[in-house]
Coordinates of C-alpha atoms in Angstrom, one line a residue:
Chain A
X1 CA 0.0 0.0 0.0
X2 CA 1.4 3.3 -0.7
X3 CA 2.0 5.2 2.4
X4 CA 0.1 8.5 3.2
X5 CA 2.7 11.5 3.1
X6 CA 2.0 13.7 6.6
X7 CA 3.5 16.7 7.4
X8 CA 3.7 17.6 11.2
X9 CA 3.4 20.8 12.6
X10 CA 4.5 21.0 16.1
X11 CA 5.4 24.0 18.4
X12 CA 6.6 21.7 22.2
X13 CA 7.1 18.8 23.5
X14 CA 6.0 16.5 20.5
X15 CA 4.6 13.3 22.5
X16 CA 1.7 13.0 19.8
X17 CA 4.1 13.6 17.1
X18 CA 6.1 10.4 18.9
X19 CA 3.2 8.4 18.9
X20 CA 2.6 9.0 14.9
X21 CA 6.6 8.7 14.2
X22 CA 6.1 5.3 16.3
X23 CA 2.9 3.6 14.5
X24 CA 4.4 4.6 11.2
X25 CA 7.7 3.0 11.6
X26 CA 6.4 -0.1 13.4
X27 CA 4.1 -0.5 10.5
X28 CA 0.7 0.0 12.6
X29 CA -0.1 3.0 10.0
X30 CA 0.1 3.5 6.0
X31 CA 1.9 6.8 7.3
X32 CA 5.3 8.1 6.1
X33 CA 6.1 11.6 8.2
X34 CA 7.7 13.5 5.3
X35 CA 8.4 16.3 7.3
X36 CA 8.2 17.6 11.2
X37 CA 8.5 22.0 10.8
X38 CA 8.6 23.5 14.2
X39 CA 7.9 27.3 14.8
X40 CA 10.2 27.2 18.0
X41 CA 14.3 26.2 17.5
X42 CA 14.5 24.3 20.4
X43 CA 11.2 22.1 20.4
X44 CA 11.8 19.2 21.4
X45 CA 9.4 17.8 18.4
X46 CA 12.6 18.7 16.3
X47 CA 14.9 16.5 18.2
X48 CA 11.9 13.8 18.0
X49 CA 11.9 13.9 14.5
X50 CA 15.8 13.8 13.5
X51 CA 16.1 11.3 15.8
X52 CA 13.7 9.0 13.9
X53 CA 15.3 10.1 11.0
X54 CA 12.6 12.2 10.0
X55 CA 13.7 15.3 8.4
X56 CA 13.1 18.4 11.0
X57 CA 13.0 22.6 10.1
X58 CA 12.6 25.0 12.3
X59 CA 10.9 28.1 10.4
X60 CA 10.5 31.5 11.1
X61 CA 7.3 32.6 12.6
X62 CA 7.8 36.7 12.4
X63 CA 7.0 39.0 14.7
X64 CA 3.5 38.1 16.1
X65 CA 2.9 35.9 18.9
X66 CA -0.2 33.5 17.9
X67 CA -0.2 34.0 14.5
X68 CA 2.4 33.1 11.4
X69 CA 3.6 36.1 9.3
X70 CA 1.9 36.0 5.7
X71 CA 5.4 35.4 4.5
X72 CA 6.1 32.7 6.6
X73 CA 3.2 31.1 6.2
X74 CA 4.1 30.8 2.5
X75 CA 7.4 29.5 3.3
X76 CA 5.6 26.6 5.7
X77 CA 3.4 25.7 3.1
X78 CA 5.9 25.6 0.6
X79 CA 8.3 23.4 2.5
X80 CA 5.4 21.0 3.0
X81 CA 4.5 21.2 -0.5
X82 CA 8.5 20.3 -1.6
X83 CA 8.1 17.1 0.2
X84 CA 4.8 15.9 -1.4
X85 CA 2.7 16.6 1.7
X86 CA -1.0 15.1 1.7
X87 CA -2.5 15.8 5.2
X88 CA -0.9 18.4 7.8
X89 CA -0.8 17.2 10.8
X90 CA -0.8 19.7 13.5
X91 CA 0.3 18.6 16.8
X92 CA 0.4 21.1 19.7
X93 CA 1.3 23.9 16.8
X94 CA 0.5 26.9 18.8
X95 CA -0.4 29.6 16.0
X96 CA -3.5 30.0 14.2
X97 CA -3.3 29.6 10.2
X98 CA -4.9 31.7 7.7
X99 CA -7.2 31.8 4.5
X100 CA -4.3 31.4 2.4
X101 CA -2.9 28.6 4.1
X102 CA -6.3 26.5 4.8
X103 CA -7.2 27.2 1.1
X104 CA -3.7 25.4 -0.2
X105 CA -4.7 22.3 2.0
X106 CA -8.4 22.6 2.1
X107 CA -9.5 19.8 3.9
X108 CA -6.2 18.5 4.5
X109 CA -5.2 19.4 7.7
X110 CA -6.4 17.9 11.3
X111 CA -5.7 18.5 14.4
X112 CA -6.0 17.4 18.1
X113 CA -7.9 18.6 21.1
X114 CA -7.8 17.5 24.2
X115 CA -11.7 17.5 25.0
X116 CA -14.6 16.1 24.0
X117 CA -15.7 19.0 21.6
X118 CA -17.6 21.3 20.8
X119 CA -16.7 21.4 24.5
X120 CA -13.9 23.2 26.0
X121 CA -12.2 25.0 22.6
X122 CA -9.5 27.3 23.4
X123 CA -6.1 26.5 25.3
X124 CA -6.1 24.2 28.6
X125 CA -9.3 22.2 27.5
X126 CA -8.6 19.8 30.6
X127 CA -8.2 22.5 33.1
X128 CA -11.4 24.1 31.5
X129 CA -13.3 20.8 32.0
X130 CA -11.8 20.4 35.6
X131 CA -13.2 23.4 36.4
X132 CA -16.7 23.2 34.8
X133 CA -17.2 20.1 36.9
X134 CA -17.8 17.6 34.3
X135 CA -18.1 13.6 34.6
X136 CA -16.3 12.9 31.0
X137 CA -13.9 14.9 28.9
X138 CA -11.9 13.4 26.0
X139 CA -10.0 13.8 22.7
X140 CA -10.7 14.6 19.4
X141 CA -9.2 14.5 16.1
X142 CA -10.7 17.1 13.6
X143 CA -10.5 18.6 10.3
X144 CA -9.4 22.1 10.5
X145 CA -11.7 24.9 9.4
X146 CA -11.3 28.4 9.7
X147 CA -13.4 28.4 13.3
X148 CA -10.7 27.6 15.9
X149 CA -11.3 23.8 16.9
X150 CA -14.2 23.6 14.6
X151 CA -14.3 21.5 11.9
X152 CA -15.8 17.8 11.0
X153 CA -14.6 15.7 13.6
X154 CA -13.3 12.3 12.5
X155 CA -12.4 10.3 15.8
X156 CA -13.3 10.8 19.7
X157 CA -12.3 8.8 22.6
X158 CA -14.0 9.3 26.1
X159 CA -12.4 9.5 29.2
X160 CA -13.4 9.7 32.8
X161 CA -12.5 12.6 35.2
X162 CA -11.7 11.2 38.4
X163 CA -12.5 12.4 42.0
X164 CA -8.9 12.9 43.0
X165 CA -8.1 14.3 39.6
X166 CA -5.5 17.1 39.2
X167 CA -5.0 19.2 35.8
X168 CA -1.9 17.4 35.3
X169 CA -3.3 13.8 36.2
X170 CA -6.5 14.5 33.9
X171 CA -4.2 15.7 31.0
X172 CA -2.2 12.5 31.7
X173 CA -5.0 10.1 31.3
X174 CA -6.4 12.5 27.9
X175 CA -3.0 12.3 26.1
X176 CA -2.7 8.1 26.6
X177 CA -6.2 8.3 24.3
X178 CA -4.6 11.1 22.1
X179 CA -1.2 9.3 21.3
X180 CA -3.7 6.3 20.5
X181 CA -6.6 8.2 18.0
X182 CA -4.4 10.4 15.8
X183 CA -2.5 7.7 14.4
X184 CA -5.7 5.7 14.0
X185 CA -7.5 8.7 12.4
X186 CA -4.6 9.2 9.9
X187 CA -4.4 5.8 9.4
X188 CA -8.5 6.1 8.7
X189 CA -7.3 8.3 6.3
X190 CA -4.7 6.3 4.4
X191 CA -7.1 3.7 3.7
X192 CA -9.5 6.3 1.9
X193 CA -12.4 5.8 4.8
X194 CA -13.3 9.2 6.1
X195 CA -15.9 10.5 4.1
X196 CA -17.2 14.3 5.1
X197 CA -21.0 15.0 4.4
X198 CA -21.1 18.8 5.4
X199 CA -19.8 19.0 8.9
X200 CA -20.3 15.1 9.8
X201 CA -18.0 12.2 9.2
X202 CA -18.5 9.0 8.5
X203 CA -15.7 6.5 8.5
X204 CA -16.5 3.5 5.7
X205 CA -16.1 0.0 6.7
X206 CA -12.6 -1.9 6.1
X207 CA -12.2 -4.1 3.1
X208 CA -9.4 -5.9 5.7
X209 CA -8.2 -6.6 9.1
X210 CA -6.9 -3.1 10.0
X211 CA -5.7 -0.7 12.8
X212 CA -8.0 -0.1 15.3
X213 CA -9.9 -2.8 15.1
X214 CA -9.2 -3.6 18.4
X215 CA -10.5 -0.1 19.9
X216 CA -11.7 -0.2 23.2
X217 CA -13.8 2.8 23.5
X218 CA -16.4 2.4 21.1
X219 CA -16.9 4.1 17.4
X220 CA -14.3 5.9 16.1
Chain B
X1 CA -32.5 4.3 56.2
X2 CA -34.9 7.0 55.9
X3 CA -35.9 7.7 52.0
X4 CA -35.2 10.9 50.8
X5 CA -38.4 12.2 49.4
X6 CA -38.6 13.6 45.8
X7 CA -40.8 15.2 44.1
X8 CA -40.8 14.6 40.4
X9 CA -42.6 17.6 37.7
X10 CA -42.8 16.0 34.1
X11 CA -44.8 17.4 30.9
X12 CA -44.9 14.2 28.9
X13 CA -44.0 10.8 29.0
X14 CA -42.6 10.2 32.0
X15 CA -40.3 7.8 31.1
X16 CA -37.5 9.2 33.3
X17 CA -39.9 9.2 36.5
X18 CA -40.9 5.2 35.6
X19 CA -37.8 4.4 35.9
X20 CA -37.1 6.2 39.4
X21 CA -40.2 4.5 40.3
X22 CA -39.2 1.3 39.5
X23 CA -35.9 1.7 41.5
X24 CA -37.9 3.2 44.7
X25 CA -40.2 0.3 44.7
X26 CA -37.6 -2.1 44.0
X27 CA -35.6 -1.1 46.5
X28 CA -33.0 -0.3 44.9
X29 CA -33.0 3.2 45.9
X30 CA -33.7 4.7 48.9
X31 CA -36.1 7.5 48.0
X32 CA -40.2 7.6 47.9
X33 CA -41.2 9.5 45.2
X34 CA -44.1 11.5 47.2
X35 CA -46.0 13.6 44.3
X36 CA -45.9 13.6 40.4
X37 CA -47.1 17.1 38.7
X38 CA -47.9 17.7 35.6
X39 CA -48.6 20.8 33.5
X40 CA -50.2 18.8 31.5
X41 CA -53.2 17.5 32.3
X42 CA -53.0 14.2 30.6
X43 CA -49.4 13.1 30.3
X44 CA -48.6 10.1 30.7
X45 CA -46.7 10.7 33.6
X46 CA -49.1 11.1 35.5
X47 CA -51.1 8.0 34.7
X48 CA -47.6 6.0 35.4
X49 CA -47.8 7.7 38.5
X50 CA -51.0 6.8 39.5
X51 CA -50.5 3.3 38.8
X52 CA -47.8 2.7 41.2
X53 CA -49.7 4.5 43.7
X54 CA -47.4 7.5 43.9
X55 CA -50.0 11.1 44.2
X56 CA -50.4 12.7 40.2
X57 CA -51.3 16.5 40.1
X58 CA -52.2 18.4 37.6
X59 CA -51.5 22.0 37.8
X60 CA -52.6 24.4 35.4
X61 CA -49.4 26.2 34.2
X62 CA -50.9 29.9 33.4
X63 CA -51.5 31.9 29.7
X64 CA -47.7 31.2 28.6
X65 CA -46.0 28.7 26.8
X66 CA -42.8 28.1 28.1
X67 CA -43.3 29.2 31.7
X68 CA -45.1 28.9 34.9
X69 CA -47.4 31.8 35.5
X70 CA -46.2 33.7 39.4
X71 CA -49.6 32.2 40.5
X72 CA -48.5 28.2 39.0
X73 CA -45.7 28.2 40.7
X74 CA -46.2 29.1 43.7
X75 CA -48.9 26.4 43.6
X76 CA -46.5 23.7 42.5
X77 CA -44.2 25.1 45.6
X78 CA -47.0 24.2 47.7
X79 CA -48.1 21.6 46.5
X80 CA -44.1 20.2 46.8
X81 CA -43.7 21.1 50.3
X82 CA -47.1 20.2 51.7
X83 CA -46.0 16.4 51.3
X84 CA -42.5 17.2 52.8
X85 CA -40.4 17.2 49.0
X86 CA -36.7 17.1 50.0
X87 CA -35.3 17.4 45.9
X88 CA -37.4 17.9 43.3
X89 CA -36.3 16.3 40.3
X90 CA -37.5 17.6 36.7
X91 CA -38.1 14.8 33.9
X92 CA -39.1 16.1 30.7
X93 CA -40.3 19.4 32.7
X94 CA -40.9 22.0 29.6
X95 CA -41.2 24.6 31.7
X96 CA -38.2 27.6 32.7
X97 CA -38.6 28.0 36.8
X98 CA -38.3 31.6 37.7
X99 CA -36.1 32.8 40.9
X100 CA -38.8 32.4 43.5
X101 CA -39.3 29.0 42.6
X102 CA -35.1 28.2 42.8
X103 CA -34.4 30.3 45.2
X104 CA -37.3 28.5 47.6
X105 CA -35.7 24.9 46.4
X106 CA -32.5 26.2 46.8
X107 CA -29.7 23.5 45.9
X108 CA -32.4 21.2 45.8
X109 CA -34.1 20.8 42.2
X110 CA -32.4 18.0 40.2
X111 CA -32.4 17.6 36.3
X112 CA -31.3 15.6 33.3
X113 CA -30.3 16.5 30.0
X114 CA -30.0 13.9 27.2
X115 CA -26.0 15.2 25.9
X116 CA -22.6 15.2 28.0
X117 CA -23.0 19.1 28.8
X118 CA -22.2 21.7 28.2
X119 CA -22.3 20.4 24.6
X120 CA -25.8 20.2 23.5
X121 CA -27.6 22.2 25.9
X122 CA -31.6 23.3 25.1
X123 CA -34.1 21.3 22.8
X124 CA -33.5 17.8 20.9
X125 CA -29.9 17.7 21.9
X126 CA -29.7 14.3 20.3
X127 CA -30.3 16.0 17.0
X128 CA -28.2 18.4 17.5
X129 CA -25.2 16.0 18.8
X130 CA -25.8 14.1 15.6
X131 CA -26.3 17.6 13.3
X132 CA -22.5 18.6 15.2
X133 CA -21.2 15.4 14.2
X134 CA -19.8 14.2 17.6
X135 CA -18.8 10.5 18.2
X136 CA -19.7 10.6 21.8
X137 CA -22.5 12.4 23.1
X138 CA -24.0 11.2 26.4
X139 CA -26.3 12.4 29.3
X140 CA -25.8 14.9 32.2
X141 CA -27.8 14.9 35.8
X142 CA -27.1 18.6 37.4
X143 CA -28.3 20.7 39.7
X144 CA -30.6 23.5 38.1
X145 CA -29.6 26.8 38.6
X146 CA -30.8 30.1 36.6
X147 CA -29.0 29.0 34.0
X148 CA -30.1 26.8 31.0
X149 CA -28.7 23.3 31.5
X150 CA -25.8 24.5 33.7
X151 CA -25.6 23.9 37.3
X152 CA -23.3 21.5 38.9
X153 CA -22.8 18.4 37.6
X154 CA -23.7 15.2 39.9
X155 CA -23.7 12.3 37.2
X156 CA -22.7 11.9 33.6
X157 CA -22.6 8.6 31.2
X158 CA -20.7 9.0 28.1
X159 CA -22.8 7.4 24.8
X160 CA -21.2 6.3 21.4
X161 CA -22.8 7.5 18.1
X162 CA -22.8 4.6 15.7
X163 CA -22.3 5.5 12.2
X164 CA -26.2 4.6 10.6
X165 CA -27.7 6.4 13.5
X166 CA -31.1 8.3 13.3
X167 CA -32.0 11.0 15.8
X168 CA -34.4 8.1 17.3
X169 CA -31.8 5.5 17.5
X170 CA -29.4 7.9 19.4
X171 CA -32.1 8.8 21.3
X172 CA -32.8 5.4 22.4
X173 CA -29.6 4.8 23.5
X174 CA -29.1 7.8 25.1
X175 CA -32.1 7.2 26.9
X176 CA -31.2 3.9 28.2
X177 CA -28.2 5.6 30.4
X178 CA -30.8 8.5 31.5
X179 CA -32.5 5.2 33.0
X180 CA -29.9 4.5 35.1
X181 CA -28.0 7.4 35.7
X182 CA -30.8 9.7 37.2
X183 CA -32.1 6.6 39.9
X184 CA -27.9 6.5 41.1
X185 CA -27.6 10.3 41.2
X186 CA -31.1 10.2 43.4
X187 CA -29.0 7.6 45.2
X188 CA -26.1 9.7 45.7
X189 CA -28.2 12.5 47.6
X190 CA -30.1 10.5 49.4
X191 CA -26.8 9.0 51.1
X192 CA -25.6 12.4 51.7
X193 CA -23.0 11.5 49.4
X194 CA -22.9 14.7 46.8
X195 CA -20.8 17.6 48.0
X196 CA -20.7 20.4 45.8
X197 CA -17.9 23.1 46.0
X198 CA -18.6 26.0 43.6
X199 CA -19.8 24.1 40.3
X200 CA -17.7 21.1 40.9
X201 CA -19.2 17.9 42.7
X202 CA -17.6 15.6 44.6
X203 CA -19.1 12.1 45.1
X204 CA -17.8 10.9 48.2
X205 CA -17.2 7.1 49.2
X206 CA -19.6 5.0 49.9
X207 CA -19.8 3.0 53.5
X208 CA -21.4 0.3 52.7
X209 CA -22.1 -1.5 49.4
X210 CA -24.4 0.7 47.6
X211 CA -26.8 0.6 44.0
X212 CA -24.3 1.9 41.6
X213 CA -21.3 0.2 42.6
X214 CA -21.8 -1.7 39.3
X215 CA -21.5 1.2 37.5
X216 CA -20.1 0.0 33.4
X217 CA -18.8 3.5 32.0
X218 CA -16.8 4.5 34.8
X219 CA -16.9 7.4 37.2
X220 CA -20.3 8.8 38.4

């Protein structure tokens, strides 16, 4: 099977970027990471990628704290674009993209948040749903739109809040589901499955024995 | 133990109050469900009501469609605390309560809502869970407050959303966990177990074995 080109975007620490470099050389996804661009020098995403022999550029962002400059927003997409990029991943990329970009890789890019959306959008979604007082929180992988963790959602994984639950223990117990659904929605997405019907997904059966077969949790 | 008595308004149905019912006379549950009233005059929840002995009132909600008249509800107070109601618990209630009414049953009206708030709050949440496109939806028992489906949460059961469903299908299952989720929160407060601290709850531990402990999705 030809392998699914991904490009990962990734400001920090990297650990879902890990868990996608780890399913796609083990085999577990059709997933080849072309490319791992970081807007910080020093994010340890980088270091994750060359390690794994992945190839790793840091890029400018300019002058603006959440948001790429217009020119190097241009110089991101063409750096994906030079290695063949099908789907953008972003994992924990901390600025928001624009029109131009989105349009370039319209309905190619997906991202990860750490709640059960459309709850808790915005930064700290498990300190949000900590504080809200809620039973359940969860992941989500997601198309990216222009709203800001909007988008057709392709997989979700539940998980309970417990009483004892800190931020940091919650976020803990999220981010074992999250290294486990991205690779499975971008391996949903190397076998041609996710079909988008406005904002709704629907992921088409297997023809085969395939990852994820074996998820726990319910629908994907 | 001494049953904590509840007092259940419903507009329609009732399927929500049948199945506190059935966990009061079972035994299961140590509350008495001490008056039924409708604004309605002939739901079904009130004939349910009638047949497992439990008082059924009808009383007339006033000129306006989605409220109690001032005159209503201070009748439905009355009527509440002339049997002794400890929590009054709304089950398909179509009615907004005005400040008197909370502020009288302070800390002490129940609800449930068929999504995992605060996605989904207001009408047909099922349709609008499957409309969003989530994979999990769920349902939520809270305290009522003067908000619209906020209010602390005491119990929530996370529900997968299967690929072919219908807004009746996912209502069905969704209903299924409102079943047994509102009986255990009912539970809960009648073992003094529910602490709330700002809009957080706290379940505490249980002494003894308890209904619930048996509990499939997790935490309560």
């Amino acid at each position: 099977m030809k392998k699914l080109r991904v490009g990962v975007l990734a400001s920090g620490n990297g650990s879902n970027l890990q868990a996608i470099i780890d399913a796609s050389l083990s085999g577990d996804i059709d997933v080849e990471v072309a490319v791992v661009i970081s807007d910080v020098e020093n994010a340890r995403a980088l270091e994750r990628a060359r390690k794994a022999g992945v190839p790793a550029i840091y890029i400018a962002p300019g002058p603006r704290r959440t948001r790429l400059s217009p020119e190097a927003e241009k110089e991101y997409a063409r750096a994906l674009e030079e290695r063949d990029v099908e789907i953008v991943a972003l994992a924990g990329f901390m600025r928001v993209l624009h029109d131009d970009f989105l349009c370039r890789f319209n309905g190619r890019i997906v991202n990860i948040h750490p709640s059960l959306l459309p709850s808790f959008p915005g930064l700290d979604a498990q300190r949000q749903a900590l504080e809200y007082g809620v039973k359940w929180t969860g992941a989500t992988v997601h198309f990216v739109d222009a709203g800001v963790d909007r988008g057709p959602i392709i997989v979700q994984a539940a998980v309970p809040v417990l009483p004892d639950d800190s931020r940091d223990t919650l976020a803990a117990r999220v981010l074992e589901e999250e290294h486990r659904i991205y690779p499975l929605a971008l391996q949903y997405i190397a076998e041609g499955r996710v079909r988008v019907e406005g904002r709704r997904t629907c992921i088409e059966p297997a023809e085969g024995p395939v990852f994820g077969n074996t998820d726990r949790r319910g629908p994907s």
